[in-house]
Coordinates of C-alpha atoms and ligand atoms in Angstrom, one line a residue:
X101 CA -14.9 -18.8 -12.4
X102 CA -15.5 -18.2 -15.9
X103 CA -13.7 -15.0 -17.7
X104 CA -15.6 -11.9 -16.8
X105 CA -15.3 -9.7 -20.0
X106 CA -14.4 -5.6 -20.1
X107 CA -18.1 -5.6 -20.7
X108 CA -19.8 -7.4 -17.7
X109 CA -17.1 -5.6 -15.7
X110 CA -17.9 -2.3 -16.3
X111 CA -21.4 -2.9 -15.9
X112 CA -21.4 -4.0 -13.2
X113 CA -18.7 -1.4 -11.4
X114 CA -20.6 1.7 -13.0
X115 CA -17.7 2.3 -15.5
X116 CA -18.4 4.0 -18.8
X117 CA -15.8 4.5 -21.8
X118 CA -15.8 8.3 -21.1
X119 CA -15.2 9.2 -18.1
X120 CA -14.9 12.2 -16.4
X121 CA -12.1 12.7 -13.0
X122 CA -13.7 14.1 -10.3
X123 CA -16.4 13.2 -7.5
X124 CA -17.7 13.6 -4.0
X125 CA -21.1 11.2 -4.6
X126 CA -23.4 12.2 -7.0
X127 CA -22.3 12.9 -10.8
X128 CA -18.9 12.6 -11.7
X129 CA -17.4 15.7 -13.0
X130 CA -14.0 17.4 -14.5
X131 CA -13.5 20.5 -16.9
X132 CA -9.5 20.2 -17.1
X133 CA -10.5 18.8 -20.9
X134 CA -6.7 16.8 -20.4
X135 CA -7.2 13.7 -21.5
X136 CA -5.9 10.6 -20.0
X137 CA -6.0 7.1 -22.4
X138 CA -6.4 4.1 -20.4
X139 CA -4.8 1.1 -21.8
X140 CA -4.8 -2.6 -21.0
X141 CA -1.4 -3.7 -19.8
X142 CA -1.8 -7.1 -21.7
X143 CA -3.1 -6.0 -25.2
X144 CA -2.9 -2.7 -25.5
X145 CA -6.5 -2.3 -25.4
X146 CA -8.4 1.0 -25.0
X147 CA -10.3 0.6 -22.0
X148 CA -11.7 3.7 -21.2
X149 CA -10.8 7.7 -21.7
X150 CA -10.6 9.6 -18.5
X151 CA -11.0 13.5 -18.3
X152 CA -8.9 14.6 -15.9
X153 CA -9.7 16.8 -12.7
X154 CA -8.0 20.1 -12.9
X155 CA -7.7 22.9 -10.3
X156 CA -10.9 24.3 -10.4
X157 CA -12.5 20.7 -9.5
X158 CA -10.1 19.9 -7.1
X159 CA -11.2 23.6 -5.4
X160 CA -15.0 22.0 -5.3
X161 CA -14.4 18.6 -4.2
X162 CA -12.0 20.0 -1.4
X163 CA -14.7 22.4 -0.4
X164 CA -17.3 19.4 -0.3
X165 CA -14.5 17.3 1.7
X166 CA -14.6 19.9 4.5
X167 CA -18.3 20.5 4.7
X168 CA -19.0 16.6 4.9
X169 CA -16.0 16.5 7.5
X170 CA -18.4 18.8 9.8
X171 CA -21.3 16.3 9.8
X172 CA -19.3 13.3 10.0
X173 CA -17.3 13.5 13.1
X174 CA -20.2 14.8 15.2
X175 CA -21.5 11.1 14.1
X176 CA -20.7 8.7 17.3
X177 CA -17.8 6.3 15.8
X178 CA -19.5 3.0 15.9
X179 CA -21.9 4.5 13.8
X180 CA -19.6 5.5 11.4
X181 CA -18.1 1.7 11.8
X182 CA -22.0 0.7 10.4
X183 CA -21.3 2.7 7.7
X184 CA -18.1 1.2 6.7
X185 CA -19.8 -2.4 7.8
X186 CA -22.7 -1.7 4.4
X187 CA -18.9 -0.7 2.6
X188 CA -17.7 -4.1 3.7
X189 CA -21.1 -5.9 2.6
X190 CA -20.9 -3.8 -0.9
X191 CA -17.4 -5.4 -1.5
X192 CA -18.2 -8.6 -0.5
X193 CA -21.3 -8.3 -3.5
X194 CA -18.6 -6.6 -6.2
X195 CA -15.6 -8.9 -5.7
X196 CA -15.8 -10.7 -8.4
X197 CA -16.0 -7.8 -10.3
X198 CA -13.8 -5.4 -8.8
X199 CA -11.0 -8.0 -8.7
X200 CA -11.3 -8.6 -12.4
X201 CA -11.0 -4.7 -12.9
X202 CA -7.8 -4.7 -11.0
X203 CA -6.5 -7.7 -13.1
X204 CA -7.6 -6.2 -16.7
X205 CA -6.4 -2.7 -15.7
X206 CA -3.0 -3.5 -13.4
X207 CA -2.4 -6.7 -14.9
X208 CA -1.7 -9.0 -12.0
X209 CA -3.3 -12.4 -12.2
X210 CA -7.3 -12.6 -10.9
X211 CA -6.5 -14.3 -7.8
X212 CA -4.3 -11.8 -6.7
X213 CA -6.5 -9.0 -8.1
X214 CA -9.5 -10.9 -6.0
X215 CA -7.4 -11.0 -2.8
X216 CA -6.6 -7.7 -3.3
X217 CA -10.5 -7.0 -3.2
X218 CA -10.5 -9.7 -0.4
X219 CA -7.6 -7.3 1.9
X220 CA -10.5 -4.1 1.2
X221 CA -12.9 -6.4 3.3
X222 CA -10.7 -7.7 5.8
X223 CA -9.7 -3.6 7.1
X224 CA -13.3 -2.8 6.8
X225 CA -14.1 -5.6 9.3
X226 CA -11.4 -4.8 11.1
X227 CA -12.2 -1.1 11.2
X228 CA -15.8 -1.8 12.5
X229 CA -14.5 -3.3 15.8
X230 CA -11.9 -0.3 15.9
X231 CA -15.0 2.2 15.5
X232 CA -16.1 1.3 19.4
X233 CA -12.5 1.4 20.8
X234 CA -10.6 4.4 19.7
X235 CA -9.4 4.5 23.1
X236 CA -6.8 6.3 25.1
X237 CA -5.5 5.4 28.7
X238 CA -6.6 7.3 32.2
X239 CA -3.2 8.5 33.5
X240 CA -1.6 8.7 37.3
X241 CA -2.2 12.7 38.0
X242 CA 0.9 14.2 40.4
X243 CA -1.8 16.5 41.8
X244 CA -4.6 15.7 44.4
X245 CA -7.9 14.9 43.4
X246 CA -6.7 15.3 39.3
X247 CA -7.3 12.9 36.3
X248 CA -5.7 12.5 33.4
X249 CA -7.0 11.2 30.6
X250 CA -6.6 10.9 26.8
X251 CA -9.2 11.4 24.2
X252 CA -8.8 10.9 20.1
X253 CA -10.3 13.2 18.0
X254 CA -11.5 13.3 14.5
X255 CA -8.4 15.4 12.6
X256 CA -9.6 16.7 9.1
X257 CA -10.0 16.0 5.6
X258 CA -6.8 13.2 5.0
X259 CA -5.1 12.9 1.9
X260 CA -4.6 9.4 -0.4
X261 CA -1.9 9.1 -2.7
X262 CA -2.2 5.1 -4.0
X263 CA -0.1 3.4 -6.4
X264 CA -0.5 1.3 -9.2
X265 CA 0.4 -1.9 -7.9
X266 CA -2.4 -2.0 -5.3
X267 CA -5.0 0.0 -6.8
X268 CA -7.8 -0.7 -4.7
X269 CA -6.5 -2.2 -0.9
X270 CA -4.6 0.3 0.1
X271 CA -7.1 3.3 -0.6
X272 CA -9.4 0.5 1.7
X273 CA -6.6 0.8 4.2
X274 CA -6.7 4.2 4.7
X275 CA -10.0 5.3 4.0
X276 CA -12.1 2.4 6.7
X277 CA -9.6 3.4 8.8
X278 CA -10.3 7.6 8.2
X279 CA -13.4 7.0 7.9
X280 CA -14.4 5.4 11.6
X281 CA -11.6 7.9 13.1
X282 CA -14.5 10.8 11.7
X283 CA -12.3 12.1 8.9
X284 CA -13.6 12.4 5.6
X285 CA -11.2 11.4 2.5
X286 CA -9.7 12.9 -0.6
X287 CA -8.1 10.7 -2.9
X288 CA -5.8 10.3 -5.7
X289 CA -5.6 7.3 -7.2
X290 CA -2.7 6.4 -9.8
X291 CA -2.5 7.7 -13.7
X292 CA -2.5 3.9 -14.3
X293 CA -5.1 2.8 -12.8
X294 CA -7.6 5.6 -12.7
X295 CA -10.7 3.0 -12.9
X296 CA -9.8 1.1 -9.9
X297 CA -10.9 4.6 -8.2
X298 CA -13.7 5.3 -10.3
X299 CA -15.1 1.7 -9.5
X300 CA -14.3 2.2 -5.6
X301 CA -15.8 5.4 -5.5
X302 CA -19.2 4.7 -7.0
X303 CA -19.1 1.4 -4.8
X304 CA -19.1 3.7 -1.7
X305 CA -21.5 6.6 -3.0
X306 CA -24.1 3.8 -3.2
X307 CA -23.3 3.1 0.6
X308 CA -23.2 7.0 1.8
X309 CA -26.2 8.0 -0.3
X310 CA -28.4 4.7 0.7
X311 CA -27.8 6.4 4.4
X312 CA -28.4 9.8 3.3
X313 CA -25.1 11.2 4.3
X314 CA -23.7 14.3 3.3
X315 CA -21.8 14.2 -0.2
X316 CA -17.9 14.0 0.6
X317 CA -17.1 11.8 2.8
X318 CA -15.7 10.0 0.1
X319 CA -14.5 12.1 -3.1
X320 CA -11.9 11.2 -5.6
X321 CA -9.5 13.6 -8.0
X322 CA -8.2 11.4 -11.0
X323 CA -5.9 14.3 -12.4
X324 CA -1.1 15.0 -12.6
X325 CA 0.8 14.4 -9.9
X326 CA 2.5 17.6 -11.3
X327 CA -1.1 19.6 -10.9
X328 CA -3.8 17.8 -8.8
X329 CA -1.2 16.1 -6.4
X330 CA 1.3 19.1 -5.9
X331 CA -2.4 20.8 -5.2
X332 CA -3.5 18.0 -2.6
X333 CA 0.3 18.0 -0.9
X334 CA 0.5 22.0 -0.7
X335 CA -3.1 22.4 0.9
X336 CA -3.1 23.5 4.6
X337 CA -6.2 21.9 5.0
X338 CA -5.2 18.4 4.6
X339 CA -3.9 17.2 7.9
X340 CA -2.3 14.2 6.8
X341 CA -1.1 12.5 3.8
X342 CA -1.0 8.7 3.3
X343 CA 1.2 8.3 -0.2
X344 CA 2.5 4.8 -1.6
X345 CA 5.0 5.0 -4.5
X346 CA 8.6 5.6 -4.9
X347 CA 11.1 7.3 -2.6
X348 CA 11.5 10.2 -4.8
X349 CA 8.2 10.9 -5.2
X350 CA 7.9 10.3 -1.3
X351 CA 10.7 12.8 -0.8
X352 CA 9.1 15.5 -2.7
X353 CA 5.7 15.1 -0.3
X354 CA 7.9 14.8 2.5
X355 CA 9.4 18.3 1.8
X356 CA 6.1 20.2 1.1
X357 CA 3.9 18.3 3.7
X358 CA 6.6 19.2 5.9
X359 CA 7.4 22.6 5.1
X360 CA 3.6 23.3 6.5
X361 CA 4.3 20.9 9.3
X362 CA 1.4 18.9 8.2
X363 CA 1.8 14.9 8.6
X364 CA 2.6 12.0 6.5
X365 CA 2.4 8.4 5.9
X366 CA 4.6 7.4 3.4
X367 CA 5.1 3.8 2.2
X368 CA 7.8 3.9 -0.3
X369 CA 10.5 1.8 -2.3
X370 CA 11.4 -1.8 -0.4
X371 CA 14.2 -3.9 -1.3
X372 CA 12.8 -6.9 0.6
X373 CA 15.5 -9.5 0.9
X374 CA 14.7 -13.4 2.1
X375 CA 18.2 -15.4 4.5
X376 CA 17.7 -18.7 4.3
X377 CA 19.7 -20.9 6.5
X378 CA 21.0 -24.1 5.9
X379 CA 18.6 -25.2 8.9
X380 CA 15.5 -24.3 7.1
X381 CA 12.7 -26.1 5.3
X382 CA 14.2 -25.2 2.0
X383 CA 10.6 -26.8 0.7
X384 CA 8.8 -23.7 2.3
X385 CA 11.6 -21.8 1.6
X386 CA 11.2 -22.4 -2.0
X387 CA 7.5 -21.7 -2.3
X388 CA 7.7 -18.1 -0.3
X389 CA 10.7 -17.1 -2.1
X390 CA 9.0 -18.0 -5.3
X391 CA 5.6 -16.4 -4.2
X392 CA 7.5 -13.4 -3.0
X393 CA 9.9 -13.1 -6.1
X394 CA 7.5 -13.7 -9.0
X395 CA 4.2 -13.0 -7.4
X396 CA 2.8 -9.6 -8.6
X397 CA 5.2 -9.9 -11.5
X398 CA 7.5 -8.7 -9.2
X399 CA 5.3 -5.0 -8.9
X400 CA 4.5 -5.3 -5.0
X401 CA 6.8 -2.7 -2.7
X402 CA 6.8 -6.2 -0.3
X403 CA 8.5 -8.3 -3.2
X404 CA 11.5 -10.4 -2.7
X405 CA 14.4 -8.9 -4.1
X406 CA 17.4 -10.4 -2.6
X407 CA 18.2 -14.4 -1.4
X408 CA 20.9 -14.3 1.1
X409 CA 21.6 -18.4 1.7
X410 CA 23.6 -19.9 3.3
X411 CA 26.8 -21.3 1.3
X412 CA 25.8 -25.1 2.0
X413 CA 22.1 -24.6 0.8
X414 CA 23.3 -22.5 -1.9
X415 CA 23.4 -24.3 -5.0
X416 CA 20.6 -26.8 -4.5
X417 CA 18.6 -24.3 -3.8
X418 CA 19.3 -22.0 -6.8
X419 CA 18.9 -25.3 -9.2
X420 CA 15.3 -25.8 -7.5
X421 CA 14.1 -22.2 -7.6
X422 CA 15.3 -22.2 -11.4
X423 CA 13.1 -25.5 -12.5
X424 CA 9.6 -23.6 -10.7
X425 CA 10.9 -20.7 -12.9
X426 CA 11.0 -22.6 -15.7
X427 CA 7.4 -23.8 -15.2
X428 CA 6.0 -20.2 -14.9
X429 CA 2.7 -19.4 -17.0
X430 CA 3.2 -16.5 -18.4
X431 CA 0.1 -14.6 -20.5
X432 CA -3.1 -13.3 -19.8
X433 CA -3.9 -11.9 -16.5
X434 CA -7.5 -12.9 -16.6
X435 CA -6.7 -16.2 -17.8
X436 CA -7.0 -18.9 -14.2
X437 CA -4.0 -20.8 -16.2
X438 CA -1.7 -17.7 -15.7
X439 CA 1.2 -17.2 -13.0
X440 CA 2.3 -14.3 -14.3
X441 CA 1.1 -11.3 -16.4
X442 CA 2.6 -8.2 -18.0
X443 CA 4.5 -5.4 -16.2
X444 CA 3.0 -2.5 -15.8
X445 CA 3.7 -0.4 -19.3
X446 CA 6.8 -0.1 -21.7
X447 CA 8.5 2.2 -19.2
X448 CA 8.7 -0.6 -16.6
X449 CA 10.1 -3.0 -19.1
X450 CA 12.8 -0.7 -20.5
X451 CA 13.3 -0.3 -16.0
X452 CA 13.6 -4.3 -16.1
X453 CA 16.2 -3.8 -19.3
X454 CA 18.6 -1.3 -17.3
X455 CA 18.4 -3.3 -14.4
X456 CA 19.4 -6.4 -15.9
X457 CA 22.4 -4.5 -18.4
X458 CA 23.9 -2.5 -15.1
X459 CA 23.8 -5.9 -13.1
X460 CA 25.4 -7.3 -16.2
X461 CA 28.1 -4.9 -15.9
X462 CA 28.3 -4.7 -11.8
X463 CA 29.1 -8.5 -11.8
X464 CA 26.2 -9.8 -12.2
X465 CA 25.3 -13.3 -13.4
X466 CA 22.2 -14.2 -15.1
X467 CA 21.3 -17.7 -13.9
X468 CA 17.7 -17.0 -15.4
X469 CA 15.8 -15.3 -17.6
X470 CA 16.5 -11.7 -18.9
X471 CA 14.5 -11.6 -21.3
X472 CA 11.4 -9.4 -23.1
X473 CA 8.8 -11.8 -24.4
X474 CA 7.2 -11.3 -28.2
X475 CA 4.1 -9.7 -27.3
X476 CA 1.9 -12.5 -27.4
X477 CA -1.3 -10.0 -27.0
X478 CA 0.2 -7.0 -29.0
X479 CA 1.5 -5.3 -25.8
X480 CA 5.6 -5.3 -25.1
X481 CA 5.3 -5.6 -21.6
X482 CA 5.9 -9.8 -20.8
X483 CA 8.7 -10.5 -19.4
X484 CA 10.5 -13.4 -18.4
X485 CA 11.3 -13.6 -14.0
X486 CA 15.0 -13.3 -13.7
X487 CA 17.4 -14.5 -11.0
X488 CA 21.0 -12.9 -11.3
X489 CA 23.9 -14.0 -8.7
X490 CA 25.5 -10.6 -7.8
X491 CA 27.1 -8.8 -4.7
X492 CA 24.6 -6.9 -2.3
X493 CA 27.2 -3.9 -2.7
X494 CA 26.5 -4.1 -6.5
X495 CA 25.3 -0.4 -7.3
X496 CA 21.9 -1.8 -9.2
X497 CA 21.5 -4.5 -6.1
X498 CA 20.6 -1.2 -3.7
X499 CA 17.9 0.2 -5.9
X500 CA 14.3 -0.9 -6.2
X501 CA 13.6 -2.2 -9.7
X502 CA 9.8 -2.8 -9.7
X503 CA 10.5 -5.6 -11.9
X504 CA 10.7 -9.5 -11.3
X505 CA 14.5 -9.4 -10.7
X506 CA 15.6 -11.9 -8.3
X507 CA 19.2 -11.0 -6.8
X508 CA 20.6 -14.3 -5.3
X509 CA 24.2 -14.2 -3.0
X510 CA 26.0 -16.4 -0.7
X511 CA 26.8 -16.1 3.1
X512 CA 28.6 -17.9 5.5
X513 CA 27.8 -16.8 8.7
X514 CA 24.3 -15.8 10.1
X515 CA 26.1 -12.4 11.3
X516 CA 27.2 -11.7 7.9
X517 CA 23.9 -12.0 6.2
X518 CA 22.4 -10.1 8.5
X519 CA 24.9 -7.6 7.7
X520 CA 24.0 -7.8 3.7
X521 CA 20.6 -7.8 4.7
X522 CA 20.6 -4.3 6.0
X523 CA 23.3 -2.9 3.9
X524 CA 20.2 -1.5 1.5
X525 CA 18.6 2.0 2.1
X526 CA 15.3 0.9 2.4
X527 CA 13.9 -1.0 5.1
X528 CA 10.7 -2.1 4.4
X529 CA 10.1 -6.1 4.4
X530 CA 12.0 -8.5 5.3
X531 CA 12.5 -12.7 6.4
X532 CA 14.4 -15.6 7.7
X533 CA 13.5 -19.2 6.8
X534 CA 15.1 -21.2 9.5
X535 CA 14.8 -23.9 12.0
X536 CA 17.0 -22.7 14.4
X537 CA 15.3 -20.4 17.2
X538 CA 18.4 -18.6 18.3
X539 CA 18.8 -17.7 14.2
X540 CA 15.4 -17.1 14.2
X541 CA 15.4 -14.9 17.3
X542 CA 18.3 -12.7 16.4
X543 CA 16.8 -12.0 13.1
X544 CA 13.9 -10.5 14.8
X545 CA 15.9 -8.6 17.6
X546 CA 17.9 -5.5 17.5
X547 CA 21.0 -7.2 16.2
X548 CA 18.8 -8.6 12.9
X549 CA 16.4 -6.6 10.6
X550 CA 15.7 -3.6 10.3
X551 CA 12.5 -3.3 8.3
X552 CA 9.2 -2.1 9.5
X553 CA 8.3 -6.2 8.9
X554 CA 10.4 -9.0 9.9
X555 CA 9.1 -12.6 9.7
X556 CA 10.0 -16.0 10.3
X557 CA 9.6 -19.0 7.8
X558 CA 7.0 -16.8 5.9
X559 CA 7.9 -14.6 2.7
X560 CA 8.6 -10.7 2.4
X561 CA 5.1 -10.4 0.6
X562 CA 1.6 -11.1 1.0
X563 CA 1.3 -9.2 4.9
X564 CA -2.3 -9.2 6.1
X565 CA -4.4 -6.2 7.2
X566 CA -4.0 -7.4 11.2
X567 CA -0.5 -6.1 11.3
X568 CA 0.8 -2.2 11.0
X569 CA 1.9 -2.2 7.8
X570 CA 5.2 0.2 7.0
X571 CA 8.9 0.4 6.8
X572 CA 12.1 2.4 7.9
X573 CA 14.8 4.3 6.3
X574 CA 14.1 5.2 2.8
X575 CA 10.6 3.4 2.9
X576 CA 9.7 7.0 4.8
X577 CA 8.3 5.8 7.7
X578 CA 4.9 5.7 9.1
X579 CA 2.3 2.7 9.3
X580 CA -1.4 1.8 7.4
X581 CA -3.6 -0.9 7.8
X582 CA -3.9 -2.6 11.3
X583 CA -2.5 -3.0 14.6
X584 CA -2.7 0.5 16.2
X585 CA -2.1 2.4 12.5
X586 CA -5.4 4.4 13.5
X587 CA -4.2 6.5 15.7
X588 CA -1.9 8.4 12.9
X589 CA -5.9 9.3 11.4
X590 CA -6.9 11.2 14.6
X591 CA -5.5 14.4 16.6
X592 CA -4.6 13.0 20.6
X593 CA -6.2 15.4 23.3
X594 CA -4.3 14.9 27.0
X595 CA -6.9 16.5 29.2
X596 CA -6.4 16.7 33.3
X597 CA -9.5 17.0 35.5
X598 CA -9.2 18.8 38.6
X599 CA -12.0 17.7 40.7
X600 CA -11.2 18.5 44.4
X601 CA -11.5 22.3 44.2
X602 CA -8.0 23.1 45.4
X603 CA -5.6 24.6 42.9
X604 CA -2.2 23.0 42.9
X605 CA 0.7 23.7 40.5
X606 CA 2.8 20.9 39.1
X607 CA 5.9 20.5 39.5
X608 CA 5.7 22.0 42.9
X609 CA 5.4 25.4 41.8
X610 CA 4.3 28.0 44.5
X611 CA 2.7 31.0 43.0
X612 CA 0.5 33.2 45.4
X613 CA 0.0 36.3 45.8
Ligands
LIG795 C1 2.2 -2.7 -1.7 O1 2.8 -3.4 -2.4 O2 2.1 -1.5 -1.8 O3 2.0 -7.3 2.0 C2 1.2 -3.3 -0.7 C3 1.6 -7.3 0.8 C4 0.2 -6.7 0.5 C5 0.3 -5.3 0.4 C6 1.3 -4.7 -0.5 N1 -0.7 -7.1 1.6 O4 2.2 -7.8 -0.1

């Protein structure tokens, strides 16, 4: 594929160089008169100038939220799946083009910006057969001639919190899924990459307003965390909150989301780590911890951050790893040539500078990299992938850096890395490449991981839509994407039937008169 330029892309996503925050279908609108600069992580490039949403737009797109909500779950659900079948179809026509947005605006390379787009079609297919089988089970009733049943309901207007780092597939995550559970969707997409929603949302108004649904099913806010989000997280009429980003900004929703005893999903900060035995294929070992480590530039919450291998493996491995580092293309996102692109702004790289001095001082041995590139496009935000040999207690080691900073350690036994691998606060992803099955087994039982994802001769990264997608401990809990994730979206009804006419009590109870 040739290189799509900023121009062709923004034609053909609806984007314009002024742009205003705020939209439920129909015109985009915003009177906050905050301006918000949108620059390309790889030059520095102006792409576009967003006018924020402030509170008085959030107050109108929430009200539009609700109303749609009304007509939307009295729509049967496989219905609603057609609808998100034409969103499907509608990506499937702007994937070229969306996926080039996300790799001029984010900054990860096109073919991960494309499979990013290719992740938004996968849930919608996925949701579409979920849309006729939102089902719960009939139940064994104490009482004669009783039923018990179950019975999903649509539960409300649901909250979207996205990152930078996945701009686009994880607002498709939640919102196909919303969406055929009959909820309608308010999001807030990330300060950094504000057109990934704009693009998204006028991708869907096409789809809504072709079927002449109601306006705000679908409505975006582009506006602060510390004004439009602390809005969105404080109002009682958002059931739930789906947020991706870092623990302490998942701590802070968890208070106030809690504090109303509304509901979250929070997929926060990983530190992923990789064991790999000295009974593995160290050549697929090699290429996932590669993918997993320098992938992303290092920006995905699923990103390897720690090799735990085994003593024997150790240094051949390391040596190996070091000479596909040393082959890494570095440069222009766009570019098909690339491997890796830019971080995400000067604040990440100064993050990848702190990291690298406090490992430094915990320890730490640089084996590779550590470096911040001469801007080769006028941006300081290339860096070179690093691999440092430290402890896991090091201090830095049990902090997420979103950064390409590999931490490499030995073990001897499989007991022990286990140990190092779960000696972390976060729990989100996690593997083991090894031949063994007993290894291979433990890892995934009670005694090994204890992420929300464990896998077996496959990287941390990379998971697909099929599987519930979430972690434990400081990741904050919760699951997106597939598997049964779509039952967080709706409220669960248990009804009981009496149909034989007599009253009887439960438990035994006698009460008459
Ligand atoms: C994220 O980094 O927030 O498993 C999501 C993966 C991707 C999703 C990552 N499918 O790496």
């Amino acid at each position: 594929m040739a290189k799509m330029s900023k121009k062709k892309i923004f034609k053909a996503l609806g984007l314009v160089t002024k742009q205003k925050g705020a939209n439920y279908g129909g015109e985009w609108f915003a009177t906050s008169k905050q301006l918000l600069e949108v620059r390309s992580p790889t030059s520095g490039q102006l792409l576009a100038t967003v006018e924020q949403a402030g509170a008085r737009d959030y107050t109108r797109v929430m009200q539009q939220s609700q109303k749609a909500f009304v007509a939307w779950r009295a729509r049967p659900a496989p219905k609603r799946g057609e609808i998100v079948r034409q969103v499907g179809e509608a990506l499937r026509e702007k994937k070229d083009a969306l996926g080039a947005l996300v790799s001029l605006e984010m900054g990860k390379i096109l073919t991960e910006g494309l499979g990013e787009v290719q992740e938004m079609i996968d849930i919608c297919d996925f949701a579409v057969g979920q849309s006729r089988f939102l089902s719960g089970p009939t139940l064994q009733s104490e009482r004669p001639d009783h039923r018990m049943m179950e019975q999903w309901h649509p539960l409300g207007t649901v909250g979207v919190i996205s990152a930078f780092n996945f701009p686009v597939a994880v607002w498709a995550w939640n919102t196909a899924l919303a969406w055929i559970c009959g909820d309608t969707a308010l999001w807030k997409p990330s300060s950094k990459a504000p057109l990934c929603g704009v693009a998204c949302q006028n991708i869907v108004n096409e789809v809504f307003k072709r079927n002449k649904l109601p306006m705000g099913i679908s409505a975006v806010v582009i506006g602060r965390g510390s004004t439009i989000g602390e809005k969105l997280i404080g109002d009682k009429r958002i059931p739930l909150v789906s947020a991706t980003g870092s623990t302490r900004m998942g701590k802070r929703i968890g208070e106030v989301v809690g504090a109303r005893l509304g509901r979250t999903i929070l997929e926060l900060g990983g530190n992923n780590a990789l064991i790999i035995s000295d009974k593995a294929d160290l050549t697929g070992a090699l290429a996932s911890s590669f993918f997993g480590a320098v992938g992303t530039a290092g920006q995905r919450c699923t990103s390897t951050r720690r090799l735990i291998i085994h003593e024997k493996v150790y240094d051949t491995f390391i040596k190996k790893l070091i000479a596909n580092y040393k082959k890494v293309r570095i440069g222009d996102p766009l570019d098909p040539q690339t491997l890796m692109g830019p971080l995400i702004d000067e604040g990440a790289v100064k993050e990848y500078e702190n990291a690298i001095t406090a490992a430094k001082a915990q320890g730490g041995k640089v084996l590779y990299g550590a470096k911040v590139l001469t801007p080769p496009f006028g941006r300081r935000t290339f860096v070179l992938p690093t691999i440092i040999a430290i402890e896991n207690s090091a201090e830095i080691v049990q902090h997420e850096t979103f950064a390409p900073i590999l931490y490499v350690m030995k073990y001897r036994q499989i007991e022990e890395a286990f140990r190092l691998h779960n000696d972390v606060p976060q729990g989100l992803s996690s593997g083991i490449y090894s031949d063994s099955v007993a290894e291979a087994e433990a890892f995934l039982s009670y005694l090994g991981s204890d992420c929300g994802i464990a896998n077996v001769n496959i990287g941390t990264s990379g998971a697909e839509i099929g599987g519930a997608f979430g972690g434990e401990k400081e990741t904050g809990g919760g699951r997106e994407s597939g598997s049964d994730s779509w039952k967080a979206y709706m409220r669960r009804q248990t009804n009981t039937i009496n149909w034989g006419g007599q009253v009887h009590l439960a438990q035994g109870v006698e009460f008459q008169s």
